[in-house]
Amino acid sequence: MIEIRFHGRGGQGAVVASELLARAAVMNRLHAAAFPFFGVERRGAPVTAFCRIDLKPIRTHSEIYFPDYVVVLDPDLVSMTNVLQGLKPDGALLINSAKESCDLQHVKWNKVATVDATSIAIKYGLGSENSPIVNTAIIGAFSKICPQVPLESVIESILKASPGDKKANAEAAKEAFETVKGVW
Amino acid sequence: METYRDLPQSTYSLQTTESVRTGTWRTFRPIIDTKKCTRCYTCWKFCPDVSIEVREEGEYPRVDYDHCKGCGICANECPTGAIEMVREDSIC
Amino acid sequence: MLDLMTGNAAAAKAAMLARVEVIAAYPITPQTSISEKLAEMVANGEMNAKYIKVESEHSAMAALIGASYIGARTFTATSSQGLALMHEMLFWASGARRPIVMPVVSRALGPPWNIWTDHMDVMGERDTGWMQLFCENNQETLDLILMAYRVAEDKDIMLPAMIIEDGFILSHTFEKVDVPAIEEIDFYLHPFNPDVKVNFRKPRRYGSLVMPDWAMEFRYNNALAMEKAKKKWVEAGIAFKKAFGRDYSSLVELYRCEDADVALIVAGSAAGTAKVSADRMRERGRKVGVAKLRAFRPFPTEEVMRLGEGVRTIGVFDRSYTFAQGGAIYGEVRNALYPMASDVRVKGYIGGLGGRDITEAEFEKMFEDLLAIAKSGSMSKDVEWVALKDGSYRW
């Protein structure tokens, strides 16, 4: 089983990111479950969301403590919260950042990939300039580091269930997939 | 009905409460004096048993003696004192 | 058709597939997205139903009792304090034999104020004469709502049903759900057509006074209907399996219990986690099983006794507390097993209150505890609160 944790801010689409990713896995004939951190959702406040992907039906209903992947939708969160908490020793980190992974000051980890999802979201008019919605770009980039969820499934999922302009979101995912940096 | 097997699943009566002649419960009977009545219909509004009838705007209210229980609220509320409560046994 | 949906989306979908005719609901976390989805489907014409906006849960239930008397198929949903506010009307619905189906998105009652899952809300309504069934996952939420109409509207039953999905853990979690086509459901679930209906041309009185000479017999008939419901749920499960392939033909689903030394009875979403935990224990050679309690009302006394005949050490995991001896399920299980009390040991575990996460590791501890009881033949405590911060628990 693969377990993924998303860090974002309320309104950035972390919960939708986990849902779209789970949907992509299901479209790829896998089993998946996605859920938000069960609590109060507030715009701008740090939020987490989770996703499980497996070959077998997913029966466990407990929370995720030791993820295989951590995905960070907002680079500022890295200095505010311990995004590495519980990440498995061989686990991987994907951060929305214009920087290369070696230039990230707060992150000391082996497998780190970065993608400039904010610029991509603005380019495709997702959300607004002040609050771009980066979730579809980030899961496009994620499909590059997670072989179980190919880009085709992610795009199929976005075209079926993404809020907003589905085509623009799919384009953003594709561009993020192509421009993700630091893949090991 | 002899056993629980004979009961319907839930309770209902074949008629409405109109079939229950609560007028027989009365000790005092309200009598409306049309000379004093101003047709303000305060009695109609207050009657808890829907036993004051006004079929048309402008007519004097009438008491439905089949259902009036003789509670006297109408007499108590009447602003002109047009309703008198009279003992049933003094009428017949 | 395979889809990915939350428990609440599955519940709303089930109402649509069942061709529900009257909905009355009042919002409360974590139920709200069910009533929102239904309002949306009624507004855009996906559902041909009357949506009654009410000022409270009490009014919602009152409205549905009236609608059900007309002969309409009725639906509402609630949680926690909202369910508690309905309490009076719940007796009304069951006493008047109205087959209303209501998902309850289980949530703790405050204070302490808490929006997360536990079963205190539904257990508080266990004696209202409603059928109560627990869902392990979102597929079961969809399926059990459809089955519930078939059982509830059966002329021998005519009792309302609560379908219980755990707040957030199911209600807000996206899971894979196989959604039948509405045409397939039409073959499984026929329109509601009760013998007694309100007829405006022939006015009658409903719910009228019954004197002490017959009131008890009415209550007895309620009790008989609940007893008969056991068989009807099994039959509805067999028919469902035939039509859709998924098996709900027992009130207690046994998982790896055949040769088990110990079994743990669990209801709701935690049953899935317990099964994963049992698999891990089995890998280590520990013979443990999970008995998933699907129905709490009617209570499957016979199935629990059959379990007790094969497995002599039984644990009961309760997401509720009765302020007496353990949780609500524990009380019923011990009661059912009392005739074989000298041979069977039953231990109660209280956990997951107020949304506390229950992990596979916690279930493994419970299984180890039960195995130790089975080995030694004695237990030091009848009831234990698991993962309680009492100074010994590491968190």
mmCIF file of N, CA, C and O in Angstrom, chain A residues 1 15 18-20 22-23 26 29-41 52 56 58-65 160, chain C residues 1-5 115-116 136-137 167-170 172-176 255 269-273 275-276 279 355 357-360:
data_model
loop_
_atom_site.group_PDB
_atom_site.id
_atom_site.type_symbol
_atom_site.label_atom_id
_atom_site.label_comp_id
_atom_site.label_asym_id
_atom_site.label_seq_id
_atom_site.Cartn_x
_atom_site.Cartn_y
_atom_site.Cartn_z
ATOM 1 N N MET A 1 0.832 -1.203 0.000
ATOM 2 C CA MET A 1 0.000 0.000 0.000
ATOM 3 C C MET A 1 0.871 1.261 0.000
ATOM 4 O O MET A 1 1.895 1.300 0.656
ATOM 5 N N VAL A 15 -7.520 19.001 -0.541
ATOM 6 C CA VAL A 15 -8.495 17.918 -0.410
ATOM 7 C C VAL A 15 -8.884 17.406 -1.799
ATOM 8 O O VAL A 15 -8.950 16.202 -2.046
ATOM 9 N N SER A 18 -6.161 15.228 -3.241
ATOM 10 C CA SER A 18 -6.175 13.842 -2.762
ATOM 11 C C SER A 18 -7.297 13.061 -3.439
ATOM 12 O O SER A 18 -7.126 11.895 -3.801
ATOM 13 N N GLU A 19 -8.438 13.719 -3.639
ATOM 14 C CA GLU A 19 -9.564 13.043 -4.305
ATOM 15 C C GLU A 19 -9.218 12.708 -5.756
ATOM 16 O O GLU A 19 -9.441 11.588 -6.225
ATOM 17 N N LEU A 20 -8.651 13.703 -6.476
ATOM 18 C CA LEU A 20 -8.332 13.477 -7.893
ATOM 19 C C LEU A 20 -7.269 12.389 -8.054
ATOM 20 O O LEU A 20 -7.323 11.595 -8.992
ATOM 21 N N ALA A 22 -6.796 9.852 -5.952
ATOM 22 C CA ALA A 22 -7.454 8.564 -5.672
ATOM 23 C C ALA A 22 -8.258 8.120 -6.895
ATOM 24 O O ALA A 22 -8.247 6.953 -7.289
ATOM 25 N N ARG A 23 -8.933 9.077 -7.521
ATOM 26 C CA ARG A 23 -9.737 8.781 -8.704
ATOM 27 C C ARG A 23 -8.830 8.271 -9.846
ATOM 28 O O ARG A 23 -9.177 7.325 -10.552
ATOM 29 N N VAL A 26 -7.968 4.724 -9.159
ATOM 30 C CA VAL A 26 -9.106 3.840 -9.452
ATOM 31 C C VAL A 26 -9.237 3.652 -10.961
ATOM 32 O O VAL A 26 -9.501 2.551 -11.444
ATOM 33 N N ARG A 29 -7.249 1.027 -12.363
ATOM 34 C CA ARG A 29 -7.673 -0.282 -11.847
ATOM 35 C C ARG A 29 -7.052 -0.634 -10.506
ATOM 36 O O ARG A 29 -6.904 -1.802 -10.160
ATOM 37 N N LEU A 30 -6.695 0.367 -9.732
ATOM 38 C CA LEU A 30 -6.204 0.119 -8.380
ATOM 39 C C LEU A 30 -7.330 0.450 -7.406
ATOM 40 O O LEU A 30 -8.389 0.925 -7.808
ATOM 41 N N HIS A 31 -7.077 0.208 -6.149
ATOM 42 C CA HIS A 31 -8.021 0.625 -5.121
ATOM 43 C C HIS A 31 -7.463 1.866 -4.434
ATOM 44 O O HIS A 31 -6.249 2.013 -4.307
ATOM 45 N N ALA A 32 -8.350 2.750 -4.008
ATOM 46 C CA ALA A 32 -7.864 3.991 -3.403
ATOM 47 C C ALA A 32 -8.894 4.561 -2.447
ATOM 48 O O ALA A 32 -10.092 4.284 -2.560
ATOM 49 N N ALA A 33 -8.403 5.339 -1.490
ATOM 50 C CA ALA A 33 -9.282 6.089 -0.594
ATOM 51 C C ALA A 33 -8.626 7.436 -0.354
ATOM 52 O O ALA A 33 -7.393 7.539 -0.322
ATOM 53 N N ALA A 34 -9.426 8.484 -0.224
ATOM 54 C CA ALA A 34 -8.888 9.824 0.020
ATOM 55 C C ALA A 34 -9.725 10.492 1.089
ATOM 56 O O ALA A 34 -10.943 10.331 1.114
ATOM 57 N N PHE A 35 -9.048 11.204 1.981
ATOM 58 C CA PHE A 35 -9.812 11.879 3.031
ATOM 59 C C PHE A 35 -9.067 13.101 3.540
ATOM 60 O O PHE A 35 -7.844 13.137 3.532
ATOM 61 N N PRO A 36 -9.810 14.101 3.986
ATOM 62 C CA PRO A 36 -9.169 15.281 4.569
ATOM 63 C C PRO A 36 -8.816 15.004 6.025
ATOM 64 O O PRO A 36 -9.293 14.019 6.590
ATOM 65 N N PHE A 37 -7.984 15.842 6.611
ATOM 66 C CA PHE A 37 -7.858 15.788 8.063
ATOM 67 C C PHE A 37 -9.208 16.212 8.603
ATOM 68 O O PHE A 37 -9.753 17.238 8.216
ATOM 69 N N PHE A 38 -9.765 15.373 9.480
ATOM 70 C CA PHE A 38 -11.128 15.624 9.933
ATOM 71 C C PHE A 38 -11.149 16.756 10.937
ATOM 72 O O PHE A 38 -10.831 16.569 12.097
ATOM 73 N N GLY A 39 -11.519 17.909 10.478
ATOM 74 C CA GLY A 39 -11.555 19.006 11.427
ATOM 75 C C GLY A 39 -12.214 20.212 10.837
ATOM 76 O O GLY A 39 -13.042 20.120 9.949
ATOM 77 N N VAL A 40 -11.809 21.352 11.325
ATOM 78 C CA VAL A 40 -12.421 22.588 10.891
ATOM 79 C C VAL A 40 -11.594 23.132 9.733
ATOM 80 O O VAL A 40 -10.385 23.249 9.844
ATOM 81 N N GLU A 41 -12.272 23.430 8.623
ATOM 82 C CA GLU A 41 -11.531 23.929 7.469
ATOM 83 C C GLU A 41 -11.650 25.448 7.397
ATOM 84 O O GLU A 41 -12.742 25.994 7.411
ATOM 85 N N ARG A 52 -4.738 6.886 0.102
ATOM 86 C CA ARG A 52 -4.184 5.524 0.143
ATOM 87 C C ARG A 52 -4.412 4.877 -1.208
ATOM 88 O O ARG A 52 -5.493 5.002 -1.781
ATOM 89 N N LYS A 56 -5.067 -4.190 -3.459
ATOM 90 C CA LYS A 56 -6.213 -4.868 -2.831
ATOM 91 C C LYS A 56 -7.216 -3.813 -2.347
ATOM 92 O O LYS A 56 -6.856 -2.653 -2.152
ATOM 93 N N ILE A 58 -9.108 -1.443 0.060
ATOM 94 C CA ILE A 58 -8.567 -0.802 1.256
ATOM 95 C C ILE A 58 -9.581 -0.910 2.381
ATOM 96 O O ILE A 58 -10.684 -0.376 2.287
ATOM 97 N N ARG A 59 -9.223 -1.639 3.414
ATOM 98 C CA ARG A 59 -10.182 -1.874 4.494
ATOM 99 C C ARG A 59 -9.896 -1.042 5.737
ATOM 100 O O ARG A 59 -10.771 -0.802 6.545
ATOM 101 N N THR A 60 -8.645 -0.644 5.890
ATOM 102 C CA THR A 60 -8.314 0.093 7.109
ATOM 103 C C THR A 60 -8.982 1.463 7.086
ATOM 104 O O THR A 60 -9.104 2.100 6.033
ATOM 105 N N HIS A 61 -9.452 1.904 8.254
ATOM 106 C CA HIS A 61 -10.059 3.230 8.360
ATOM 107 C C HIS A 61 -9.339 4.093 9.389
ATOM 108 O O HIS A 61 -9.910 5.039 9.915
ATOM 109 N N SER A 62 -8.088 3.744 9.684
ATOM 110 C CA SER A 62 -7.350 4.582 10.626
ATOM 111 C C SER A 62 -6.653 5.706 9.865
ATOM 112 O O SER A 62 -6.638 5.716 8.634
ATOM 113 N N GLU A 63 -6.098 6.645 10.606
ATOM 114 C CA GLU A 63 -5.420 7.766 9.967
ATOM 115 C C GLU A 63 -4.047 7.326 9.445
ATOM 116 O O GLU A 63 -3.588 6.231 9.738
ATOM 117 N N ILE A 64 -3.391 8.209 8.696
ATOM 118 C CA ILE A 64 -2.068 7.895 8.147
ATOM 119 C C ILE A 64 -1.002 8.570 9.009
ATOM 120 O O ILE A 64 -1.046 9.779 9.206
ATOM 121 N N TYR A 65 -0.092 7.759 9.566
ATOM 122 C CA TYR A 65 0.959 8.295 10.434
ATOM 123 C C TYR A 65 2.338 8.237 9.775
ATOM 124 O O TYR A 65 3.206 9.032 10.082
ATOM 125 N N LYS A 160 -12.503 14.293 -15.740
ATOM 126 C CA LYS A 160 -13.799 13.831 -15.249
ATOM 127 C C LYS A 160 -14.279 14.647 -14.039
ATOM 128 O O LYS A 160 -15.450 15.010 -13.967
ATOM 129 N N MET C 1 -21.986 1.077 -12.031
ATOM 130 C CA MET C 1 -20.852 1.846 -12.517
ATOM 131 C C MET C 1 -19.921 2.178 -11.358
ATOM 132 O O MET C 1 -20.376 2.591 -10.307
ATOM 133 N N LEU C 2 -18.603 1.968 -11.568
ATOM 134 C CA LEU C 2 -17.649 2.269 -10.498
ATOM 135 C C LEU C 2 -17.428 3.776 -10.391
ATOM 136 O O LEU C 2 -17.260 4.462 -11.381
ATOM 137 N N ASP C 3 -17.450 4.251 -9.166
ATOM 138 C CA ASP C 3 -17.204 5.672 -8.952
ATOM 139 C C ASP C 3 -16.421 5.829 -7.651
ATOM 140 O O ASP C 3 -16.283 4.882 -6.877
ATOM 141 N N LEU C 4 -15.899 7.025 -7.444
ATOM 142 C CA LEU C 4 -15.209 7.334 -6.200
ATOM 143 C C LEU C 4 -16.095 8.336 -5.483
ATOM 144 O O LEU C 4 -16.374 9.405 -6.036
ATOM 145 N N MET C 5 -16.571 8.000 -4.297
ATOM 146 C CA MET C 5 -17.465 8.949 -3.623
ATOM 147 C C MET C 5 -17.358 8.850 -2.111
ATOM 148 O O MET C 5 -16.942 7.840 -1.561
ATOM 149 N N ILE C 115 -17.154 17.175 17.087
ATOM 150 C CA ILE C 115 -17.915 16.894 15.864
ATOM 151 C C ILE C 115 -17.556 15.540 15.270
ATOM 152 O O ILE C 115 -18.056 15.172 14.219
ATOM 153 N N TRP C 116 -16.668 14.799 15.943
ATOM 154 C CA TRP C 116 -16.133 13.563 15.353
ATOM 155 C C TRP C 116 -16.946 12.334 15.753
ATOM 156 O O TRP C 116 -17.819 12.403 16.609
ATOM 157 N N GLU C 136 -19.623 -0.615 7.260
ATOM 158 C CA GLU C 136 -18.159 -0.651 7.363
ATOM 159 C C GLU C 136 -17.520 0.339 6.393
ATOM 160 O O GLU C 136 -16.463 0.902 6.658
ATOM 161 N N ASN C 137 -18.157 0.520 5.234
ATOM 162 C CA ASN C 137 -17.566 1.379 4.210
ATOM 163 C C ASN C 137 -18.678 2.041 3.396
ATOM 164 O O ASN C 137 -19.869 1.786 3.624
ATOM 165 N N GLY C 167 -19.085 9.243 11.186
ATOM 166 C CA GLY C 167 -18.810 10.618 10.793
ATOM 167 C C GLY C 167 -17.360 10.802 10.362
ATOM 168 O O GLY C 167 -16.450 10.272 10.990
ATOM 169 N N PHE C 168 -17.146 11.523 9.300
ATOM 170 C CA PHE C 168 -15.850 11.824 8.704
ATOM 171 C C PHE C 168 -15.147 10.575 8.177
ATOM 172 O O PHE C 168 -14.781 10.529 7.009
ATOM 173 N N ILE C 169 -14.984 9.563 9.040
ATOM 174 C CA ILE C 169 -14.238 8.368 8.625
ATOM 175 C C ILE C 169 -14.881 7.753 7.387
ATOM 176 O O ILE C 169 -14.196 7.260 6.491
ATOM 177 N N LEU C 170 -16.213 7.773 7.337
ATOM 178 C CA LEU C 170 -16.895 7.363 6.109
ATOM 179 C C LEU C 170 -17.520 8.564 5.395
ATOM 180 O O LEU C 170 -17.399 8.699 4.186
ATOM 181 N N HIS C 172 -16.865 11.650 4.991
ATOM 182 C CA HIS C 172 -16.025 12.572 4.240
ATOM 183 C C HIS C 172 -14.839 11.888 3.566
ATOM 184 O O HIS C 172 -13.915 12.555 3.110
ATOM 185 N N THR C 173 -14.834 10.563 3.530
ATOM 186 C CA THR C 173 -13.748 9.830 2.883
ATOM 187 C C THR C 173 -14.219 9.321 1.521
ATOM 188 O O THR C 173 -15.290 8.724 1.422
ATOM 189 N N PHE C 174 -13.397 9.585 0.516
ATOM 190 C CA PHE C 174 -13.705 9.097 -0.831
ATOM 191 C C PHE C 174 -13.295 7.634 -0.925
ATOM 192 O O PHE C 174 -12.141 7.302 -0.628
ATOM 193 N N GLU C 175 -14.234 6.788 -1.316
ATOM 194 C CA GLU C 175 -13.925 5.372 -1.513
ATOM 195 C C GLU C 175 -14.541 4.910 -2.827
ATOM 196 O O GLU C 175 -15.437 5.555 -3.365
ATOM 197 N N LYS C 176 -14.049 3.765 -3.272
ATOM 198 C CA LYS C 176 -14.576 3.171 -4.495
ATOM 199 C C LYS C 176 -15.975 2.626 -4.193
ATOM 200 O O LYS C 176 -16.159 1.887 -3.231
ATOM 201 N N TYR C 255 -15.390 -13.024 9.955
ATOM 202 C CA TYR C 255 -14.143 -12.915 9.201
ATOM 203 C C TYR C 255 -13.067 -13.733 9.912
ATOM 204 O O TYR C 255 -12.665 -13.390 11.017
ATOM 205 N N SER C 269 -17.068 1.394 10.837
ATOM 206 C CA SER C 269 -15.866 1.508 10.019
ATOM 207 C C SER C 269 -14.651 0.839 10.650
ATOM 208 O O SER C 269 -13.744 0.402 9.950
ATOM 209 N N ALA C 270 -14.628 0.757 11.987
ATOM 210 C CA ALA C 270 -13.484 0.144 12.660
ATOM 211 C C ALA C 270 -13.372 -1.342 12.341
ATOM 212 O O ALA C 270 -12.301 -1.932 12.504
ATOM 213 N N ALA C 271 -14.476 -1.961 11.873
ATOM 214 C CA ALA C 271 -14.428 -3.386 11.535
ATOM 215 C C ALA C 271 -13.397 -3.647 10.436
ATOM 216 O O ALA C 271 -12.705 -4.670 10.453
ATOM 217 N N GLY C 272 -13.285 -2.710 9.490
ATOM 218 C CA GLY C 272 -12.301 -2.862 8.418
ATOM 219 C C GLY C 272 -10.889 -2.869 8.962
ATOM 220 O O GLY C 272 -10.061 -3.719 8.611
ATOM 221 N N THR C 273 -10.610 -1.921 9.846
ATOM 222 C CA THR C 273 -9.288 -1.834 10.463
ATOM 223 C C THR C 273 -9.005 -3.103 11.270
ATOM 224 O O THR C 273 -7.890 -3.637 11.240
ATOM 225 N N LYS C 275 -10.132 -6.067 10.707
ATOM 226 C CA LYS C 275 -9.853 -7.190 9.789
ATOM 227 C C LYS C 275 -8.396 -7.172 9.328
ATOM 228 O O LYS C 275 -7.746 -8.212 9.269
ATOM 229 N N VAL C 276 -7.898 -5.970 9.003
ATOM 230 C CA VAL C 276 -6.493 -5.851 8.585
ATOM 231 C C VAL C 276 -5.591 -6.323 9.723
ATOM 232 O O VAL C 276 -4.615 -7.048 9.525
ATOM 233 N N ASP C 279 -5.594 -10.054 9.976
ATOM 234 C CA ASP C 279 -4.719 -10.633 8.946
ATOM 235 C C ASP C 279 -3.271 -10.657 9.418
ATOM 236 O O ASP C 279 -2.563 -11.646 9.250
ATOM 237 N N GLY C 355 -14.123 10.546 18.208
ATOM 238 C CA GLY C 355 -13.288 10.552 17.014
ATOM 239 C C GLY C 355 -11.864 10.075 17.227
ATOM 240 O O GLY C 355 -11.056 10.106 16.297
ATOM 241 N N ASP C 357 -8.732 8.129 16.984
ATOM 242 C CA ASP C 357 -8.372 7.176 15.946
ATOM 243 C C ASP C 357 -8.126 5.803 16.561
ATOM 244 O O ASP C 357 -7.532 5.690 17.633
ATOM 245 N N ILE C 358 -8.632 4.780 15.876
ATOM 246 C CA ILE C 358 -8.386 3.407 16.314
ATOM 247 C C ILE C 358 -7.509 2.758 15.261
ATOM 248 O O ILE C 358 -7.904 2.603 14.106
ATOM 249 N N THR C 359 -6.296 2.399 15.644
ATOM 250 C CA THR C 359 -5.325 1.910 14.672
ATOM 251 C C THR C 359 -5.266 0.384 14.661
ATOM 252 O O THR C 359 -5.775 -0.275 15.574
ATOM 253 N N GLU C 360 -4.604 -0.132 13.628
ATOM 254 C CA GLU C 360 -4.394 -1.578 13.559
ATOM 255 C C GLU C 360 -3.619 -2.046 14.784
ATOM 256 O O GLU C 360 -3.884 -3.113 15.332
#
